[in-house]
Coordinates of C-alpha atoms in Angstrom, one line a residue:
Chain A
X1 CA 80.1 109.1 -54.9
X2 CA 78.8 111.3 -52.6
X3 CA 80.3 114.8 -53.9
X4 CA 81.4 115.5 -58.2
X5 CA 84.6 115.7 -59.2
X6 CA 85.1 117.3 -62.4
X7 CA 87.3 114.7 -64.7
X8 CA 89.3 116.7 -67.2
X9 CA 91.6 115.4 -69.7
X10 CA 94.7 117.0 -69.7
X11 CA 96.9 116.8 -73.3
X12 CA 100.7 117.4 -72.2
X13 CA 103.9 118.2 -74.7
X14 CA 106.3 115.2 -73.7
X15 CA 108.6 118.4 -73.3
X16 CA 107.2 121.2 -71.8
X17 CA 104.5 120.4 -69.1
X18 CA 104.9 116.7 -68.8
X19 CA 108.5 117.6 -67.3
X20 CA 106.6 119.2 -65.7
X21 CA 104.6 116.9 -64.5
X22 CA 107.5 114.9 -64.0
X23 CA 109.4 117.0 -61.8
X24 CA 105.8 117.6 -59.9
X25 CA 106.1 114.5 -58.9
X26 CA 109.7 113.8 -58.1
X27 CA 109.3 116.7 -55.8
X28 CA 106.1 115.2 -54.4
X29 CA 104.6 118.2 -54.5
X30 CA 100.6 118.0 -54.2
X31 CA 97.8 118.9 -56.7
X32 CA 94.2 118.4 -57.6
X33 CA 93.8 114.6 -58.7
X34 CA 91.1 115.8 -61.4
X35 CA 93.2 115.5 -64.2
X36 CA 94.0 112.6 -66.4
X37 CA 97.6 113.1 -68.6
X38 CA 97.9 111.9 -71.7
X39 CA 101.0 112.6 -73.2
X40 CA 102.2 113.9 -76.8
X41 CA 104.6 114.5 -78.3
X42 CA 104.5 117.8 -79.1
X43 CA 101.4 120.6 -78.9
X44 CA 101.7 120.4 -82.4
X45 CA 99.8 116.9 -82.1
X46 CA 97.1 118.6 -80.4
X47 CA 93.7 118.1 -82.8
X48 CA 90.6 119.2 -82.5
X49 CA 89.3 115.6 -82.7
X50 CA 91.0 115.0 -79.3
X51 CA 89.2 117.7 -77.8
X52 CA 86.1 116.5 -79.3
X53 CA 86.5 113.1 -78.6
X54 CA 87.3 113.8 -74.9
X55 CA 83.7 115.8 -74.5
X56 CA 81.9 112.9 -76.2
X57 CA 83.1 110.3 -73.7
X58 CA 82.3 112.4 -70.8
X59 CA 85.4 114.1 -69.6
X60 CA 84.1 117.6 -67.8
X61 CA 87.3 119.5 -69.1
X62 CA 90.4 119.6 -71.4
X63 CA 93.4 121.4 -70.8
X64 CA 95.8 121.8 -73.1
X65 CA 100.0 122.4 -71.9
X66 CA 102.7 122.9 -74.0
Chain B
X1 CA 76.3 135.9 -120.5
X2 CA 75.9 134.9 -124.6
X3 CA 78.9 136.3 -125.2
X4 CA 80.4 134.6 -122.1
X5 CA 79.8 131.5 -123.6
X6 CA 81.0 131.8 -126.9
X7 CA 84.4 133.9 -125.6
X8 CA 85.1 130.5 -123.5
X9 CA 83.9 128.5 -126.1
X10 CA 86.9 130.4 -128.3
X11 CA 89.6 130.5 -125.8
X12 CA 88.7 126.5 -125.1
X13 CA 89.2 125.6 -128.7
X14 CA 92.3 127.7 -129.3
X15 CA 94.5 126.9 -126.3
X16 CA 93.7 122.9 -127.2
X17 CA 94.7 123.0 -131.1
X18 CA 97.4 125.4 -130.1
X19 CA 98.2 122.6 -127.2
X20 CA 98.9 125.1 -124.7
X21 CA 96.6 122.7 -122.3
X22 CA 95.6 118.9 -122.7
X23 CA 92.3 120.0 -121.0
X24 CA 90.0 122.2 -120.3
X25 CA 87.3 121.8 -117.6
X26 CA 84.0 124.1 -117.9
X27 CA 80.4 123.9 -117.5
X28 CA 77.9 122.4 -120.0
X29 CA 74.1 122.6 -119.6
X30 CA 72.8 119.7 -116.8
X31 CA 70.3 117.4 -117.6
X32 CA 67.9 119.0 -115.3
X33 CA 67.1 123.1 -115.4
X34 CA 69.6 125.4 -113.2
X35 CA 72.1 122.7 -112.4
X36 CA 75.5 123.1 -115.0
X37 CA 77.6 120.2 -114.6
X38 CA 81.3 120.3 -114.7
X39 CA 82.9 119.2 -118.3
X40 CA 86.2 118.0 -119.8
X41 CA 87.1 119.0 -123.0
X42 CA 90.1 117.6 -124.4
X43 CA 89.6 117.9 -128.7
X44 CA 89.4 121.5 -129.9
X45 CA 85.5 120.2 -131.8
X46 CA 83.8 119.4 -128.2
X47 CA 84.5 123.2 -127.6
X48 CA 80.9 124.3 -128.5
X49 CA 79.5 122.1 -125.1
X50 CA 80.7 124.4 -123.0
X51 CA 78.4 127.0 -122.1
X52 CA 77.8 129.8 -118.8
X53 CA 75.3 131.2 -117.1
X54 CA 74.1 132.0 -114.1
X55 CA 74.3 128.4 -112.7
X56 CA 77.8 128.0 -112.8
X57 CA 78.1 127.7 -109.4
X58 CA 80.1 124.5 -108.4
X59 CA 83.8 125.4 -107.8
X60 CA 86.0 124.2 -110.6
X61 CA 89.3 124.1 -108.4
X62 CA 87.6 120.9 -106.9
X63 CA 88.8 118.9 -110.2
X64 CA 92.5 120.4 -110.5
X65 CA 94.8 118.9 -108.1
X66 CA 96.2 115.2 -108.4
X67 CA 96.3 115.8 -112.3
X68 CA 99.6 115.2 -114.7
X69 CA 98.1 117.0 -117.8
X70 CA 98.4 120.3 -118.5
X71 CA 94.9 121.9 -117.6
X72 CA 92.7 124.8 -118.7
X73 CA 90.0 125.8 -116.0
X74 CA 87.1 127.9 -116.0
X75 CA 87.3 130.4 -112.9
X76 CA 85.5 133.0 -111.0
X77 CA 86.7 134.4 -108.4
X78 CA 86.3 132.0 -105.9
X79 CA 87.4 129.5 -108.1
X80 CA 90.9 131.2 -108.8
X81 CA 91.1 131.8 -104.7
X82 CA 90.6 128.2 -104.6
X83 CA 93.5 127.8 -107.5
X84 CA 95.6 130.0 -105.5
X85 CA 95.2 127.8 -102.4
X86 CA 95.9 124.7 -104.2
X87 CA 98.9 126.0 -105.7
X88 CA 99.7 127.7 -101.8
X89 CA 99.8 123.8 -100.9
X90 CA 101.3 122.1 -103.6
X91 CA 98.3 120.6 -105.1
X92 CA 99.1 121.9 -108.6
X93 CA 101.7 123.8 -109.7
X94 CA 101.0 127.4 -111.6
X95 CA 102.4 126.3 -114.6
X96 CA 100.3 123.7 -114.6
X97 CA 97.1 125.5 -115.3
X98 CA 96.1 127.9 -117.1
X99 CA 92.9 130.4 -115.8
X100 CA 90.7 131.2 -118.2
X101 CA 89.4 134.4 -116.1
X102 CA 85.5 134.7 -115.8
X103 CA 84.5 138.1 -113.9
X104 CA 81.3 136.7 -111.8
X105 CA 78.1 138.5 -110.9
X106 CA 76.7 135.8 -108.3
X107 CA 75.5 132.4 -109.4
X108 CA 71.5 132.2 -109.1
X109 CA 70.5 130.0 -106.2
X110 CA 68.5 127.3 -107.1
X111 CA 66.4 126.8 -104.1
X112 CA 65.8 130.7 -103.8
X113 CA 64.1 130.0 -107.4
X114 CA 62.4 127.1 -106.8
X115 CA 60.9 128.2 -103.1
X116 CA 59.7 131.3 -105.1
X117 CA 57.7 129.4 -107.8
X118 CA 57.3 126.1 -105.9
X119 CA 53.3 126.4 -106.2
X120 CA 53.2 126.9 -109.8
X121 CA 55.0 123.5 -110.7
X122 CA 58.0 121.8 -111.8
X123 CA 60.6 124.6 -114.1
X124 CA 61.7 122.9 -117.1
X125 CA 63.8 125.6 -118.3
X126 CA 65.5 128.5 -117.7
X127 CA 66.9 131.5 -120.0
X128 CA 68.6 134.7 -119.3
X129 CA 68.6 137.9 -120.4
X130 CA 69.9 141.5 -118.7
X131 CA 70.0 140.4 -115.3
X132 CA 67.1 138.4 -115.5
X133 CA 66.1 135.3 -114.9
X134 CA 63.4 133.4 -116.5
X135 CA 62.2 130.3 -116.1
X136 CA 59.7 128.1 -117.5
X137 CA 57.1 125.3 -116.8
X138 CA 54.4 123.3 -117.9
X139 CA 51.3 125.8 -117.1
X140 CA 53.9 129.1 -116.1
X141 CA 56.1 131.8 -117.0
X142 CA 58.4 133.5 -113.9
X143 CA 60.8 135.9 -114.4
X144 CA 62.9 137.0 -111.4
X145 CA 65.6 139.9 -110.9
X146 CA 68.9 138.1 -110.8
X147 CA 70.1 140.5 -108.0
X148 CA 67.0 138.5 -106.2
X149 CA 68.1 135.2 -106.7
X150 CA 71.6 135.1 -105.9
X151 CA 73.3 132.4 -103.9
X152 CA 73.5 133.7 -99.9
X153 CA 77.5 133.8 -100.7
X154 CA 77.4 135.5 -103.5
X155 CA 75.2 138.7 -102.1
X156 CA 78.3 139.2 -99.6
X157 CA 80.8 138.2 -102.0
X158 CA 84.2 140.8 -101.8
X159 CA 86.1 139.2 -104.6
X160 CA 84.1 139.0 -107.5
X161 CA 86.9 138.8 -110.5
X162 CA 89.3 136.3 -110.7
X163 CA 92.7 137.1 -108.2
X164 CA 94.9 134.9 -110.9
X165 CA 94.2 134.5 -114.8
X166 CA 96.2 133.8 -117.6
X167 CA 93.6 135.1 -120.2
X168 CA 90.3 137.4 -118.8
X169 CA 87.4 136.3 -121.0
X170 CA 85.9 139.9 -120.6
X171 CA 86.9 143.5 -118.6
X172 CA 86.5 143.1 -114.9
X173 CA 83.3 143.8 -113.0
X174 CA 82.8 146.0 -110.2
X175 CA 83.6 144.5 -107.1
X176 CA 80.6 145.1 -104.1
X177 CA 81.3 147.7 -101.3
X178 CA 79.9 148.8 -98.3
X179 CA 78.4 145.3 -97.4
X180 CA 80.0 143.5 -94.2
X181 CA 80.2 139.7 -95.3
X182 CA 79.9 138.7 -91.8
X183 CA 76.8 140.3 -90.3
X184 CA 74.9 136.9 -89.5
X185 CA 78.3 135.6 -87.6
X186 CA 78.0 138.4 -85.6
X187 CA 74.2 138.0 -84.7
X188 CA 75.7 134.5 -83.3
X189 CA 78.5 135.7 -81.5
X190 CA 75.8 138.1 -79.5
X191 CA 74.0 135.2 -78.2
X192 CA 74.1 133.2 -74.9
X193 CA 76.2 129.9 -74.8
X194 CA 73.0 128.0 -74.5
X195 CA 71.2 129.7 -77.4
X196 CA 74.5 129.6 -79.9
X197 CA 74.0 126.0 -78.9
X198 CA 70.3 125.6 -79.7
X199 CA 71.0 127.3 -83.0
X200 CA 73.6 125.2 -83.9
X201 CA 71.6 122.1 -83.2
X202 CA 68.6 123.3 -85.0
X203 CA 71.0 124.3 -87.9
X204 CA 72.4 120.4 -88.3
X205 CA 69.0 118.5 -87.2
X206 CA 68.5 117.6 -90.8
X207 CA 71.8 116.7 -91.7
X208 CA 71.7 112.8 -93.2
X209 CA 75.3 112.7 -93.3
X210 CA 75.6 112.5 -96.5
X211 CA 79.2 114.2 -96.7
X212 CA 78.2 116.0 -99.7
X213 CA 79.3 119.0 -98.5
X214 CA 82.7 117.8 -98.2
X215 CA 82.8 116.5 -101.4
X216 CA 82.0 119.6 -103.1
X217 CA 84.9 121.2 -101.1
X218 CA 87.9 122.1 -103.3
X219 CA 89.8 122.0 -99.8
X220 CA 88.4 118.3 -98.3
X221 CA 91.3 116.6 -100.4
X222 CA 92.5 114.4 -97.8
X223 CA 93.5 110.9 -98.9
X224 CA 91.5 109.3 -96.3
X225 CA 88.6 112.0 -94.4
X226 CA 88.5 111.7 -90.8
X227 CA 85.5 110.8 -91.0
X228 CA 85.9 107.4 -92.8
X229 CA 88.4 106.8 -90.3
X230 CA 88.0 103.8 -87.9
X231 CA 90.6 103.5 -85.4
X232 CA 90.1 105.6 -83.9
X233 CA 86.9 106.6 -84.9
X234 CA 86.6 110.0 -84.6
X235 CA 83.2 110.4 -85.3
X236 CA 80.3 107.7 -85.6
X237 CA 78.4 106.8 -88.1
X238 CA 75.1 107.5 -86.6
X239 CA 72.7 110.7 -87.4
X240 CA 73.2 111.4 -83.7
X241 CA 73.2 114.9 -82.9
X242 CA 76.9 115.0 -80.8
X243 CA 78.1 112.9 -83.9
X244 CA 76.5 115.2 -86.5
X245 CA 77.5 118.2 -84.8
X246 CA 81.5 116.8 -84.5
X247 CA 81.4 116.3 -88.2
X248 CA 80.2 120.2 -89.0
X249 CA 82.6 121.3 -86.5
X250 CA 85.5 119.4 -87.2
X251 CA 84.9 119.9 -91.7
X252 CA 85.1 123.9 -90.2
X253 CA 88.3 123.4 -88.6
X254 CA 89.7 121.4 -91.5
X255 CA 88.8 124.5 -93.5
X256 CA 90.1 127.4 -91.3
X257 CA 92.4 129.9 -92.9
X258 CA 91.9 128.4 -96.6
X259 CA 87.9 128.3 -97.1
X260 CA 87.3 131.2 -99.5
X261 CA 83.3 131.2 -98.9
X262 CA 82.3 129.6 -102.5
X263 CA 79.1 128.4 -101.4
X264 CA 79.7 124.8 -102.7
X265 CA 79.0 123.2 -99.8
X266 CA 75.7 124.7 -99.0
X267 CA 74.8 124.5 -102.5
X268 CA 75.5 121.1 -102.8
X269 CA 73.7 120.4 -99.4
X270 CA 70.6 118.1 -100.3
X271 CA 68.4 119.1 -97.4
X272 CA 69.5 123.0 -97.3
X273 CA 71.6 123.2 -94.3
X274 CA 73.3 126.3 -94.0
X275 CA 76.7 124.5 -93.4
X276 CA 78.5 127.7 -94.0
X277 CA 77.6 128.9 -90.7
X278 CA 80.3 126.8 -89.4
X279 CA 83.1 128.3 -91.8
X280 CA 82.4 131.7 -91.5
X281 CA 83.2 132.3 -87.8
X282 CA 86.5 130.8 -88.6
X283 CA 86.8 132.9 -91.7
X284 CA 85.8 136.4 -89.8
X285 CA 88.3 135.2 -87.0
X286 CA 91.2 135.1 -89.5
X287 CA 90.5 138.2 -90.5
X288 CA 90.2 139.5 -87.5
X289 CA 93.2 138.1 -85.6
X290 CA 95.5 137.5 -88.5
X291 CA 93.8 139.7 -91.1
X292 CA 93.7 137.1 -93.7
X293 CA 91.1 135.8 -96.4
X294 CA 92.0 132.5 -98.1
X295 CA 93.8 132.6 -102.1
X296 CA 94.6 136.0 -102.5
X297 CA 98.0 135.7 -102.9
X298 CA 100.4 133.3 -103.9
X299 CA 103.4 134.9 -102.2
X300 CA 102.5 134.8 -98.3
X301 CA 101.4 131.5 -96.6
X302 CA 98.6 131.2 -94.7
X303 CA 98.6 132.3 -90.9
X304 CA 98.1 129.0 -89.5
X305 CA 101.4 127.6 -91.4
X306 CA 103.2 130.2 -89.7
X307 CA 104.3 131.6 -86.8
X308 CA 104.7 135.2 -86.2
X309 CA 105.8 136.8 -82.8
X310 CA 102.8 139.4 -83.1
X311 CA 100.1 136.4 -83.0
X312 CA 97.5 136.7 -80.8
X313 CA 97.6 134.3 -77.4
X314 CA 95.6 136.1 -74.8
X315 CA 94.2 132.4 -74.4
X316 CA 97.0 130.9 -73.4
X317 CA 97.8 131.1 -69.0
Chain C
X1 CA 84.6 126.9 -80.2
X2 CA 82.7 128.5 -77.9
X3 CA 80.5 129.9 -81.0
X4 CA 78.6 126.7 -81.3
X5 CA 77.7 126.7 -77.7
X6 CA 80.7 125.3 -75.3
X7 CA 81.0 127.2 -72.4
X8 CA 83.9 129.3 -72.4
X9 CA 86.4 127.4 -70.0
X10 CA 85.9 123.7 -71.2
X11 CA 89.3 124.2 -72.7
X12 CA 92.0 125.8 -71.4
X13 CA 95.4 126.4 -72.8
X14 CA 98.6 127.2 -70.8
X15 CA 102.5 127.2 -70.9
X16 CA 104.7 125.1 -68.7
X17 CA 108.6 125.0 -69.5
X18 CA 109.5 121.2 -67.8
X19 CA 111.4 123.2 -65.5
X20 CA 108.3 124.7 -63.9
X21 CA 106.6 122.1 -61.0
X22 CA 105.6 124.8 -59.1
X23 CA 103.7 126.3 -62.3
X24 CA 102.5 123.1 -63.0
X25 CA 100.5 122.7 -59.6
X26 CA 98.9 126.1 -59.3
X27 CA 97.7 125.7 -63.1
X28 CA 96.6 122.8 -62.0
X29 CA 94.9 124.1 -59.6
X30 CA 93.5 126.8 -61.6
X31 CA 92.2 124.8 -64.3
X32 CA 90.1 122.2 -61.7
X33 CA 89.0 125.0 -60.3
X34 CA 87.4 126.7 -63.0
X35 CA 85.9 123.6 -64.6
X36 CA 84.8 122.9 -61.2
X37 CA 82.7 125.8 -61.0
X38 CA 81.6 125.1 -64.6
X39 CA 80.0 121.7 -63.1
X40 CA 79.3 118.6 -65.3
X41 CA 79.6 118.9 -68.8
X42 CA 76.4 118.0 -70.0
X43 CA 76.7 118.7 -73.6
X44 CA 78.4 116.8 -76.7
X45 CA 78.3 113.5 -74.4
X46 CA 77.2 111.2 -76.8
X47 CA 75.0 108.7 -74.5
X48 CA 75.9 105.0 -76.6
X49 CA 72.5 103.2 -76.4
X50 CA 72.0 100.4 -74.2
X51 CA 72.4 97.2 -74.8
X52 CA 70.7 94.2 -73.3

C-alpha cells in the first residue's frame, strides 16, 4: 500500500444512522470507504469496551452515530 | 476514639438482644498492626470485638448488598454514601439496614506510616491518643501527627459525617473547607496528550493485575466482571501495558457518577498504585457537567440514569 | 478519555436521523478527514506476540 488510509470503526444505531447508511446507499451517493459499520441496536449499546477494543486491534478511529 | 469503641460496642449489643438487626458488621483489631478487618457480630456477647480507630479504613458498604438479614453497619461518611448508592440501585433496601453513624476524621494511611519509619524496623503496634499516632517496634518508639498520616482521600475529603444514619454514635465533626478535592486532576488535565499518556503509563507499570482494587470496591458488584469475561474477551490476561491500562480505564468508567472517593481501592492496592487517579477525572467531570457527587441523596438518581434536556453535548456533530 | 492520553478526535460522536443520507456522507466525510489528519493511531495497539 503505497499511501495510509486511516481505518475507523464506525458503531451505528440500527435506527438512526444505519438508515442512514441505508438510504446512502440506495441513493448511491458517494463517501469515503474508510469506515467499517457495525451495527447496533441502539447507542444505548455503545460501551466503552467497544471503543477500547477497536483501538487495541488497530482501527485508527471510532465514530460513534446515533 | 476509646469512647468510639465502646459507644459501637453498646449500640452493637443493644440493637442484637433488642433484635432490631440479625447483624452487625464492624471492625475488630487485624492480626497485623494498622490493618482492622471487617467483623460480623451476630450474639449480643461477641459485642466487645468490635473496636475503632484510625484504621478503619475499608468501606463497610462492600459487605451489605445480596444479604436477606436484617443488618447493622458501621459507617463513615463514605461508607453511608456508598449505602446510599446501594440503596439508589436496589442493592439493599433502607429498611434493611440500619447505620450506626461514625463522624470520621481521616483513616491513617498505612504506607504513609510505614515509608516514614521504614529504617527503624518492622511496627508491632500501634496506639492512639489526641490526634496522635503511635507506633511501636522492636528497638523504636514513633509518634506521628494524625493530620500527617492521613489517607490521600481523606486530606480532601468534603463529606466527613455520615449523609444517612439511624443512630449517630457521637455529635458530628466539622466538615473541611476551603480545600479543592481535585487539584491533582487538574495538574493532568494541563498536560500534553503525549505526557497525560506517559503519566498514566508510569502510574499502571506496576500493576500485577491483581483486581484487588476492584474487589475492595463497594460498586464492582457485577455478577460476572468484564474482566473475567472470555468471549469476548475484553481485556487479556497479560500484564501488558494496553491490557493493563484497559482494565484501569474501563474499572473508571464502571464507577463514573457512583464512586464516592473512599480510597479503598488505593488502599487495598498491594504495590501502591494510585488507582484513584483514574476515578477522579470522572468524579470532577460529574461535578462539573452535571453537578453531582455519588450517595448524597436517596431522592434523585444519578445523572447518567437520566436524561435531562439541559445535559451537556457540545461533543456530539 | 482524552485524560489518559488519546488524542482528542479518535472518537467522534454525531447524530444522524435515518432520514439524513446527505448528513450521513459529509459526516462521513468529516470524520475520515479528521482522523486522517490525526494519522495512524499508534497507541493502545496491543502488538500479540509472534508466534513461530
Amino acid at each position: 500500500m503505497s499511501e495510509w488510509e486511516p481505518k475507523i470503526v464506525a458503531f451505528l444505531c440500527n435506527w438512526c444512522s444505519y438508515g442512514a447508511a441505508d438510504l446512502a446507499g440506495v441513493g448511491r451517493m458517494l463517501y469515503p470507504s474508510n469506515i467499517r459499520v457495525i451495527r447496533i441496536p441502539c447507542t444505548g449499546r455503545m460501551s466503552p469496551k467497544f471503543f477500547l477494543a477497536a483501538l487495541r486491534q488497530g482501527a485508527d478511529g471510532v465514530w460513534v452515530s446515533g | 476514639m476509646i469512647d468510639y469503641t465502646q459507644k459501637i460496642r453498646e449500640i452493637a449489643a443493644r440493637l442484637l438482644k433488642e433484635g432490631t438487626v440479625d447483624m452487625v458488621i464492624g471492625f475488630r483489631k487485624g492480626t497485623v498492626p494498622m490493618m482492622n478487618e471487617p467483623c460480623f457480630i451476630r450474639k449480643p456477647e461477641e459485642a466487645d470485638r468490635l473496636v475503632w480507630d484510625s484504621h478503619c479504613g475499608i468501606n463497610l458498604a462492600n459487605y451489605l448488598y445480596d444479604r436477606k438479614e436484617k443488618i447493622g453497619v458501621v459507617a463513615k461518611g463514605c461508607d453511608s454514601r456508598n449505602i446510599v448508592t446501594h440503596i439508589v440501585e436496589n442493592k439493599i433496601k433502607r429498611e434493611q439496614v440500619h447505620v450506626i453513624g461514625v463522624p470520621c476524621t481521616g483513616m491513617a494511611d498505612k504506607r504513609r506510616i510505614g515509608a516514614l519509619s521504614e529504617k527503624d524496623g518492622e511496627i508491632r503496634e500501634v496506639s492512639e491518643k489526641e490526634g496522635r499516632i503511635t507506633v511501636k517496634g522492636d528497638s523504636f518508639t514513633k509518634t506521628f501527627e494524625k493530620k500527617e498520616v492521613l489517607q490521600d482521600n481523606c486530606t480532601t475529603c468534603l463529606h466527613r459525617n455520615p449523609v444517612i444514619h439511624d443512630e449517630m454514635i457521637a455529635e458530628p465533626v466539622e466538615e473541611q473547607t476551603g480545600i479543592d478535592p481535585f487539584e491533582d486532576v487538574k495538574r493532568i488535565e494541563a498536560l500534553s496528550p503525549e505526557e497525560k499518556r506517559a503519566y498514566f503509563q508510569g502510574l499502571v507499570a506496576d500493576c500485577i493485575r491483581c483486581y484487588a482494587c476492584r474487589n475492595a470496591c463497594p460498586l464492582c458488584y457485577c455478577p460476572t466482571c468484564f474482566v473475567d469475561e472470555s468471549r469476548p474477551q475484553w481485556v487479556g490476561k497479560s500484564i501488558d501495558p494496553t491490557d493493563t491500562m484497559t482494565f484501569h480505564f474501563l474499572r473508571a468508567y464502571h464507577c463514573a457518577g457512583r464512586c464516592t472517593d473512599c480510597g479503598a481501592c488505593e488502599r487495598a492496592c498491594p504495590v501502591g498504585i494510585r488507582v484513584r487517579q483514574f476515578t477522579k477525572k470522572l468524579n470532577k467531570d460529574c461535578v462539573e457537567l452535571f453537578d453531582w457527587e455519588a450517595g448524597l441523596t436517596l431522592d434523585e438518581r444519578p445523572p447518567l440514569d437520566t436524561y435531562r434536556p439541559q445535559d451537556p453535548n457540545d461533543f456530539i456533530k | 478519555m482524552t485524560h489518559i492520553g488519546i488524542e482528542p478526535g479518535r472518537l467522534q460522536f454525531s447524530w444522524i436521523s435515518s432520514a439524513e443520507a446527505t448528513k450521513f456522507v459529509d459526516v462521513v466525510k468529516d470524520v475520515t478527514d479528521a482522523i486522517r489528519a490525526l494519522g495512524p493511531n499508534t497507541h493502545f495497539v496491543k502488538t500479540l506476540p509472534k508466534v513461530a
